[in-house]
mmCIF file of C-alpha atoms in Angstrom:
data_model
loop_
_atom_site.group_PDB
_atom_site.id
_atom_site.type_symbol
_atom_site.label_atom_id
_atom_site.label_comp_id
_atom_site.label_asym_id
_atom_site.label_seq_id
_atom_site.Cartn_x
_atom_site.Cartn_y
_atom_site.Cartn_z
ATOM 1 C CA MET B 46 -3.673 -63.081 15.979
ATOM 2 C CA MET B 47 -5.861 -60.207 14.831
ATOM 3 C CA GLU B 48 -8.952 -62.235 15.596
ATOM 4 C CA MET B 49 -7.750 -62.870 19.140
ATOM 5 C CA VAL B 50 -7.177 -59.131 19.667
ATOM 6 C CA LEU B 51 -10.642 -58.304 18.348
ATOM 7 C CA ILE B 52 -12.214 -60.942 20.581
ATOM 8 C CA LEU B 53 -10.306 -59.566 23.568
ATOM 9 C CA ILE B 54 -11.412 -55.985 22.763
ATOM 10 C CA LEU B 55 -15.029 -57.108 22.379
ATOM 11 C CA ALA B 56 -14.839 -59.026 25.656
ATOM 12 C CA MET B 57 -13.392 -55.995 27.454
ATOM 13 C CA GLY B 58 -16.070 -53.793 25.907
ATOM 14 C CA CYS B 59 -18.817 -56.142 27.071
ATOM 15 C CA LEU B 60 -17.312 -56.240 30.561
ATOM 16 C CA VAL B 61 -17.140 -52.427 30.738
ATOM 17 C CA ALA B 62 -20.719 -52.152 29.458
ATOM 18 C CA PHE B 63 -21.884 -54.731 31.991
ATOM 19 C CA CYS B 64 -20.130 -52.898 34.883
ATOM 20 C CA TRP B 65 -21.558 -49.559 33.741
ATOM 21 C CA ALA B 66 -25.071 -51.011 33.490
ATOM 22 C CA TRP B 67 -24.717 -52.633 36.921
ATOM 23 C CA GLN B 68 -23.546 -49.358 38.480
ATOM 24 C CA MET B 69 -26.403 -47.433 36.835
ATOM 25 C CA ARG B 70 -28.927 -49.990 38.050
ATOM 26 C CA LYS B 71 -27.482 -49.740 41.564
ATOM 27 C CA ARG B 72 -27.729 -45.937 41.475
ATOM 28 C CA MET B 73 -31.304 -46.127 40.190
ATOM 29 C CA ARG B 74 -32.279 -48.405 43.086
ATOM 30 C CA VAL B 75 -30.750 -45.954 45.573
ATOM 31 C CA LEU B 76 -32.509 -43.033 43.859
ATOM 32 C CA GLU B 77 -35.865 -44.848 43.858
ATOM 33 C CA ARG B 78 -35.416 -45.678 47.543
ATOM 34 C CA ASP B 79 -34.579 -42.059 48.402
ATOM 35 C CA ILE B 80 -37.585 -40.788 46.452
ATOM 36 C CA MET B 81 -39.851 -43.239 48.259
ATOM 37 C CA MET B 82 -38.419 -42.261 51.660
ATOM 38 C CA HIS B 83 -38.916 -38.549 50.973
ATOM 39 C CA ARG B 84 -42.455 -39.166 49.728
ATOM 40 C CA ILE B 85 -43.391 -41.105 52.875
ATOM 41 C CA PHE B 86 -41.750 -38.514 55.108
ATOM 42 C CA LEU B 87 -43.492 -35.574 53.408
ATOM 43 C CA LYS B 88 -46.832 -37.394 53.593
ATOM 44 C CA ASN B 89 -46.284 -37.878 57.322
ATOM 45 C CA VAL B 90 -45.442 -34.180 57.868
ATOM 46 C CA ILE B 91 -48.543 -33.122 55.901
ATOM 47 C CA GLN B 92 -50.783 -35.430 57.945
ATOM 48 C CA GLU B 93 -49.359 -34.127 61.222
ATOM 49 C CA SER B 94 -49.864 -30.509 60.170
ATOM 50 C CA GLU B 95 -53.476 -30.934 59.021
ATOM 51 C CA LEU B 96 -55.094 -30.878 62.470
ATOM 52 C CA PRO B 97 -53.331 -27.765 63.868
ATOM 53 C CA LEU B 98 -53.975 -25.926 60.590
ATOM 54 C CA ARG B 99 -57.674 -26.820 60.736
ATOM 55 C CA GLN B 100 -57.827 -25.608 64.331
ATOM 56 C CA VAL B 101 -56.151 -22.308 63.419
ATOM 57 C CA SER B 102 -58.623 -21.845 60.543
ATOM 58 C CA ARG B 103 -61.571 -22.612 62.830
ATOM 59 C CA MET B 104 -60.412 -20.124 65.462
ATOM 60 C CA ALA B 105 -59.740 -17.450 62.817
ATOM 61 C CA LYS B 106 -63.319 -17.774 61.513
ATOM 62 C CA MET B 107 -64.685 -17.542 65.032
ATOM 63 C CA LEU B 108 -62.628 -14.421 65.814
ATOM 64 C CA SER B 109 -63.806 -12.731 62.619
ATOM 65 C CA LYS B 110 -67.453 -12.709 63.739
ATOM 66 C CA ASP B 111 -68.777 -9.192 64.366
ATOM 67 C CA ASP B 112 -70.958 -10.223 67.315
ATOM 68 C CA LEU B 113 -68.186 -12.044 69.186
ATOM 69 C CA TYR B 114 -67.213 -10.509 72.533
ATOM 70 C CA LEU B 115 -64.405 -12.078 74.562
ATOM 71 C CA SER B 116 -63.170 -11.479 78.080
ATOM 72 C CA LYS B 117 -59.477 -10.885 78.766
ATOM 73 C CA ASN B 118 -59.146 -14.447 80.046
ATOM 74 C CA GLU B 119 -60.793 -15.881 76.904
ATOM 75 C CA LYS B 120 -58.524 -13.797 74.674
ATOM 76 C CA HIS B 121 -55.508 -15.013 76.620
ATOM 77 C CA ASN B 122 -56.570 -18.661 76.281
ATOM 78 C CA MET B 123 -57.167 -18.345 72.548
ATOM 79 C CA ALA B 124 -53.847 -16.586 72.051
ATOM 80 C CA GLU B 125 -52.117 -19.414 73.932
ATOM 81 C CA GLN B 126 -53.812 -21.996 71.707
ATOM 82 C CA LEU B 127 -52.829 -20.164 68.525
ATOM 83 C CA ASN B 128 -49.254 -19.838 69.757
ATOM 84 C CA GLY B 129 -49.238 -23.539 70.544
ATOM 85 C CA TYR B 130 -50.425 -24.477 67.041
ATOM 86 C CA ALA B 131 -47.909 -22.113 65.443
ATOM 87 C CA TYR B 132 -45.169 -23.564 67.621
ATOM 88 C CA PHE B 133 -46.132 -27.113 66.621
ATOM 89 C CA ILE B 134 -46.108 -26.269 62.903
ATOM 90 C CA ASP B 135 -42.731 -24.556 63.346
ATOM 91 C CA THR B 136 -41.433 -27.771 64.941
ATOM 92 C CA LEU B 137 -42.604 -29.761 61.909
ATOM 93 C CA LEU B 138 -40.805 -27.327 59.588
ATOM 94 C CA ASN B 139 -37.620 -27.711 61.642
ATOM 95 C CA GLU B 140 -37.960 -31.474 61.365
ATOM 96 C CA LEU B 141 -38.409 -31.159 57.602
ATOM 97 C CA MET B 142 -35.297 -28.987 57.359
ATOM 98 C CA LEU B 143 -33.220 -31.479 59.347
ATOM 99 C CA PHE B 144 -34.456 -34.406 57.272
ATOM 100 C CA THR B 145 -33.756 -32.748 53.912
ATOM 101 C CA ASN B 146 -30.276 -31.566 55.011
ATOM 102 C CA PRO B 147 -28.875 -34.632 56.815
ATOM 103 C CA SER B 148 -25.231 -33.776 56.095
ATOM 104 C CA ASP B 149 -25.433 -30.163 57.289
ATOM 105 C CA GLU B 150 -24.486 -31.036 60.852
ATOM 106 C CA VAL B 151 -22.903 -27.799 62.024
ATOM 107 C CA ALA B 152 -25.542 -25.381 60.754
ATOM 108 C CA HIS B 153 -28.406 -27.002 62.649
ATOM 109 C CA VAL B 154 -26.896 -27.881 66.024
ATOM 110 C CA ARG B 155 -27.529 -24.857 68.235
ATOM 111 C CA ARG B 156 -26.486 -25.085 71.862
ATOM 112 C CA GLU B 157 -28.292 -23.032 74.481
ATOM 113 C CA GLN B 158 -29.234 -23.252 78.132
ATOM 114 C CA PHE B 159 -32.810 -24.197 79.001
ATOM 115 C CA SER B 160 -34.927 -25.866 81.667
ATOM 116 C CA PRO B 161 -35.839 -29.517 80.851
ATOM 117 C CA ASN B 162 -38.944 -29.207 83.055
ATOM 118 C CA GLU B 163 -40.199 -26.213 81.111
ATOM 119 C CA LEU B 164 -39.487 -27.945 77.807
ATOM 120 C CA CYS B 165 -41.412 -31.083 78.840
ATOM 121 C CA ARG B 166 -44.426 -29.045 79.947
ATOM 122 C CA ARG B 167 -44.370 -27.060 76.716
ATOM 123 C CA CYS B 168 -44.339 -30.199 74.588
ATOM 124 C CA LEU B 169 -47.266 -31.623 76.562
ATOM 125 C CA GLU B 170 -49.253 -28.403 76.164
ATOM 126 C CA ILE B 171 -48.895 -28.272 72.391
ATOM 127 C CA ASN B 172 -49.905 -31.931 72.058
ATOM 128 C CA ILE B 173 -53.189 -31.556 73.921
ATOM 129 C CA PHE B 174 -55.083 -31.479 70.606
ATOM 130 C CA ASN B 175 -53.851 -35.033 69.883
ATOM 131 C CA ILE B 176 -56.181 -36.374 72.588
ATOM 132 C CA TYR B 177 -58.908 -33.716 72.742
ATOM 133 C CA HIS B 178 -61.477 -36.167 71.350
ATOM 134 C CA ARG B 179 -60.515 -38.932 73.815
ATOM 135 C CA GLN B 180 -61.575 -38.147 77.352
ATOM 136 C CA ALA B 181 -60.147 -41.462 78.572
ATOM 137 C CA VAL B 182 -56.542 -40.341 77.872
ATOM 138 C CA LYS B 183 -54.621 -37.807 79.971
ATOM 139 C CA LEU B 184 -51.262 -36.117 79.421
ATOM 140 C CA ASN B 185 -49.148 -35.776 82.569
ATOM 141 C CA PHE B 186 -45.706 -34.545 83.592
ATOM 142 C CA HIS B 187 -43.683 -36.478 86.172
ATOM 143 C CA ARG B 188 -41.681 -33.795 87.978
ATOM 144 C CA THR B 189 -38.554 -34.966 89.834
ATOM 145 C CA MET B 190 -36.195 -32.002 89.385
ATOM 146 C CA SER B 191 -36.191 -28.331 90.280
ATOM 147 C CA ASP B 192 -37.399 -25.883 87.631
ATOM 148 C CA GLU B 193 -34.154 -24.001 88.271
ATOM 149 C CA PHE B 194 -32.093 -26.865 86.820
ATOM 150 C CA PHE B 195 -30.760 -26.017 83.353
ATOM 151 C CA ILE B 196 -28.816 -27.981 80.741
ATOM 152 C CA GLU B 197 -26.953 -26.921 77.603
ATOM 153 C CA SER B 198 -27.989 -28.641 74.388
ATOM 154 C CA ASP B 199 -29.980 -28.099 71.189
ATOM 155 C CA ARG B 200 -33.441 -27.286 72.533
ATOM 156 C CA HIS B 201 -35.099 -27.318 69.097
ATOM 157 C CA VAL B 202 -33.913 -30.836 68.254
ATOM 158 C CA ILE B 203 -35.008 -32.136 71.667
ATOM 159 C CA GLU B 204 -38.419 -30.524 71.124
ATOM 160 C CA ILE B 205 -38.804 -32.360 67.826
ATOM 161 C CA ILE B 206 -37.892 -35.675 69.454
ATOM 162 C CA LEU B 207 -40.219 -35.204 72.443
ATOM 163 C CA ASN B 208 -43.109 -34.029 70.269
ATOM 164 C CA LYS B 209 -42.825 -37.061 68.015
ATOM 165 C CA LEU B 210 -42.575 -39.444 70.969
ATOM 166 C CA ILE B 211 -45.652 -37.877 72.600
ATOM 167 C CA GLN B 212 -47.590 -38.015 69.320
ATOM 168 C CA ASN B 213 -46.653 -41.668 68.898
ATOM 169 C CA ALA B 214 -47.717 -42.481 72.455
ATOM 170 C CA CYS B 215 -51.045 -40.681 71.965
ATOM 171 C CA ARG B 216 -51.640 -42.525 68.697
ATOM 172 C CA PHE B 217 -51.413 -45.949 70.352
ATOM 173 C CA THR B 218 -53.083 -45.168 73.688
ATOM 174 C CA GLU B 219 -56.854 -45.559 73.824
ATOM 175 C CA LYS B 220 -57.223 -45.050 77.567
ATOM 176 C CA GLY B 221 -55.068 -44.255 80.559
ATOM 177 C CA GLU B 222 -52.260 -41.718 80.310
ATOM 178 C CA VAL B 223 -49.165 -40.537 78.504
ATOM 179 C CA VAL B 224 -46.465 -39.384 80.925
ATOM 180 C CA VAL B 225 -43.362 -37.329 80.205
ATOM 181 C CA GLY B 226 -40.556 -37.224 82.762
ATOM 182 C CA CYS B 227 -36.947 -36.138 83.132
ATOM 183 C CA ASN B 228 -34.277 -36.870 85.720
ATOM 184 C CA THR B 229 -30.528 -36.902 86.346
ATOM 185 C CA THR B 230 -30.494 -39.900 88.692
ATOM 186 C CA GLU B 231 -31.239 -42.770 86.315
ATOM 187 C CA ASN B 232 -28.014 -42.275 84.334
ATOM 188 C CA GLU B 233 -25.255 -40.557 86.301
ATOM 189 C CA GLY B 234 -23.943 -37.361 84.730
ATOM 190 C CA MET B 235 -26.627 -37.465 82.036
ATOM 191 C CA LEU B 236 -30.152 -36.149 81.526
ATOM 192 C CA THR B 237 -32.777 -38.844 81.017
ATOM 193 C CA LEU B 238 -36.057 -37.887 79.354
ATOM 194 C CA ASP B 239 -38.749 -40.497 78.950
ATOM 195 C CA VAL B 240 -42.216 -40.837 77.442
ATOM 196 C CA SER B 241 -44.367 -43.676 78.745
ATOM 197 C CA ASP B 242 -47.909 -44.695 77.896
ATOM 198 C CA THR B 243 -50.553 -47.210 78.897
ATOM 199 C CA GLY B 244 -51.128 -48.517 75.390
ATOM 200 C CA ALA B 245 -50.953 -52.104 74.196
ATOM 201 C CA GLY B 246 -47.154 -52.126 74.147
ATOM 202 C CA ILE B 247 -44.778 -53.154 71.363
ATOM 203 C CA PRO B 248 -44.666 -56.816 70.270
ATOM 204 C CA LYS B 249 -41.245 -58.368 70.909
ATOM 205 C CA ASP B 250 -40.827 -59.369 67.269
ATOM 206 C CA ARG B 251 -40.972 -55.688 66.280
ATOM 207 C CA LEU B 252 -38.434 -54.305 68.754
ATOM 208 C CA SER B 253 -35.430 -55.046 66.538
ATOM 209 C CA ARG B 254 -36.992 -53.212 63.560
ATOM 210 C CA LEU B 255 -38.382 -50.121 65.265
ATOM 211 C CA PHE B 256 -35.389 -47.912 64.455
ATOM 212 C CA SER B 257 -34.538 -49.314 61.013
ATOM 213 C CA TRP B 258 -36.821 -47.320 58.708
ATOM 214 C CA PHE B 259 -33.922 -45.564 56.960
ATOM 215 C CA GLU B 260 -32.353 -48.948 56.177
ATOM 216 C CA GLN B 261 -35.587 -50.851 55.473
ATOM 217 C CA PRO B 262 -38.306 -48.405 54.302
ATOM 218 C CA ASP B 263 -40.174 -51.211 52.500
ATOM 219 C CA ASP B 264 -40.655 -53.063 55.789
ATOM 220 C CA MET B 265 -42.531 -50.247 57.580
ATOM 221 C CA ARG B 266 -45.685 -51.597 59.246
ATOM 222 C CA ASP B 267 -46.929 -48.227 60.519
ATOM 223 C CA GLU B 268 -45.684 -44.717 61.268
ATOM 224 C CA ALA B 269 -43.972 -45.813 64.497
ATOM 225 C CA GLU B 270 -40.916 -47.033 62.559
ATOM 226 C CA LEU B 271 -40.674 -43.719 60.709
ATOM 227 C CA ASP B 272 -41.085 -41.583 63.843
ATOM 228 C CA LEU B 273 -38.677 -43.565 65.996
ATOM 229 C CA SER B 274 -36.047 -43.775 63.250
ATOM 230 C CA ILE B 275 -36.148 -39.994 62.820
ATOM 231 C CA CYS B 276 -35.964 -39.517 66.589
ATOM 232 C CA GLN B 277 -32.970 -41.824 66.866
ATOM 233 C CA ARG B 278 -31.086 -39.975 64.121
ATOM 234 C CA LEU B 279 -31.808 -36.628 65.758
ATOM 235 C CA ALA B 280 -30.728 -37.962 69.165
ATOM 236 C CA GLN B 281 -27.414 -39.126 67.710
ATOM 237 C CA LYS B 282 -26.997 -35.715 66.070
ATOM 238 C CA ILE B 283 -26.804 -34.034 69.490
ATOM 239 C CA GLY B 284 -24.768 -36.774 71.181
ATOM 240 C CA GLY B 285 -27.708 -38.646 72.720
ATOM 241 C CA VAL B 286 -29.088 -42.174 72.761
ATOM 242 C CA LEU B 287 -32.698 -43.213 72.159
ATOM 243 C CA PHE B 288 -34.048 -46.659 73.027
ATOM 244 C CA ILE B 289 -37.085 -48.653 74.146
ATOM 245 C CA ASP B 290 -37.025 -49.613 77.826
ATOM 246 C CA GLU B 291 -37.420 -53.383 77.488
ATOM 247 C CA LEU B 292 -37.402 -53.747 81.295
ATOM 248 C CA TYR B 293 -40.429 -51.474 81.720
ATOM 249 C CA ALA B 294 -42.582 -53.400 84.170
ATOM 250 C CA ARG B 295 -45.875 -51.519 83.732
ATOM 251 C CA GLN B 296 -48.463 -51.831 80.990
ATOM 252 C CA GLY B 297 -47.560 -49.991 77.800
ATOM 253 C CA THR B 298 -44.309 -48.647 76.413
ATOM 254 C CA ARG B 299 -41.508 -46.445 77.727
ATOM 255 C CA VAL B 300 -39.160 -44.700 75.300
ATOM 256 C CA VAL B 301 -35.997 -43.211 76.797
ATOM 257 C CA LEU B 302 -33.775 -40.390 75.556
ATOM 258 C CA VAL B 303 -30.411 -39.996 77.319
ATOM 259 C CA LEU B 304 -28.442 -36.791 76.720
ATOM 260 C CA PRO B 305 -25.191 -35.268 77.954
ATOM 261 C CA ILE B 306 -25.897 -32.368 80.306
ATOM 262 C CA LYS B 307 -23.226 -30.202 78.641
#
């Protein structure tokens, strides 16, 4: 009888040890995955910030020259460029903050009134440097609404989404144009923002995986999966929907962001 008890205790001990080891292994896999995701994300943020930082450094060196004389118009243009670079870097920092604090929903959703037209133009202006070396690509705004039309939402989150969508479109467009638009007619009672380009388009076999980076980081083919997955999460954070327009009839890709007006 004693032997049976000992065998039972040993069996229970082995089972507990096996369950503990299995749970630890599962936690280690999750931890390794999170570390990898953060490493890829941080690498992406660093790469995106390199160009504006280089431009700021270049302009600072130029302004420090003793023999440099600038007109009022030139000073204004340079100040606008520096503000644009600073604004872009600030957007990246906001994105980093949102990514590293995914559960802090309330603290980062800030509602305010703003003009969608003005926001779209601003995002286009600060992304000019993404195509400055490619004369065959233009950035354009498709205006369909009055500049007096305002919505209430989190402007900073929408800026992050639009900036990433524009950057993505610029990355995959060798010639033609990247167009940003917004309207209230496509989806009744909602604001529709869209970014379209004349690039090569997205292969159909990739459409189902474009927003799955957080679930399948090992399957990332390029930065598009990372960018679009982040954009989708941010869109959901403010009650919106982000998707690829699979019915887009023109050459290239159209990404659509639909948001509640209030």
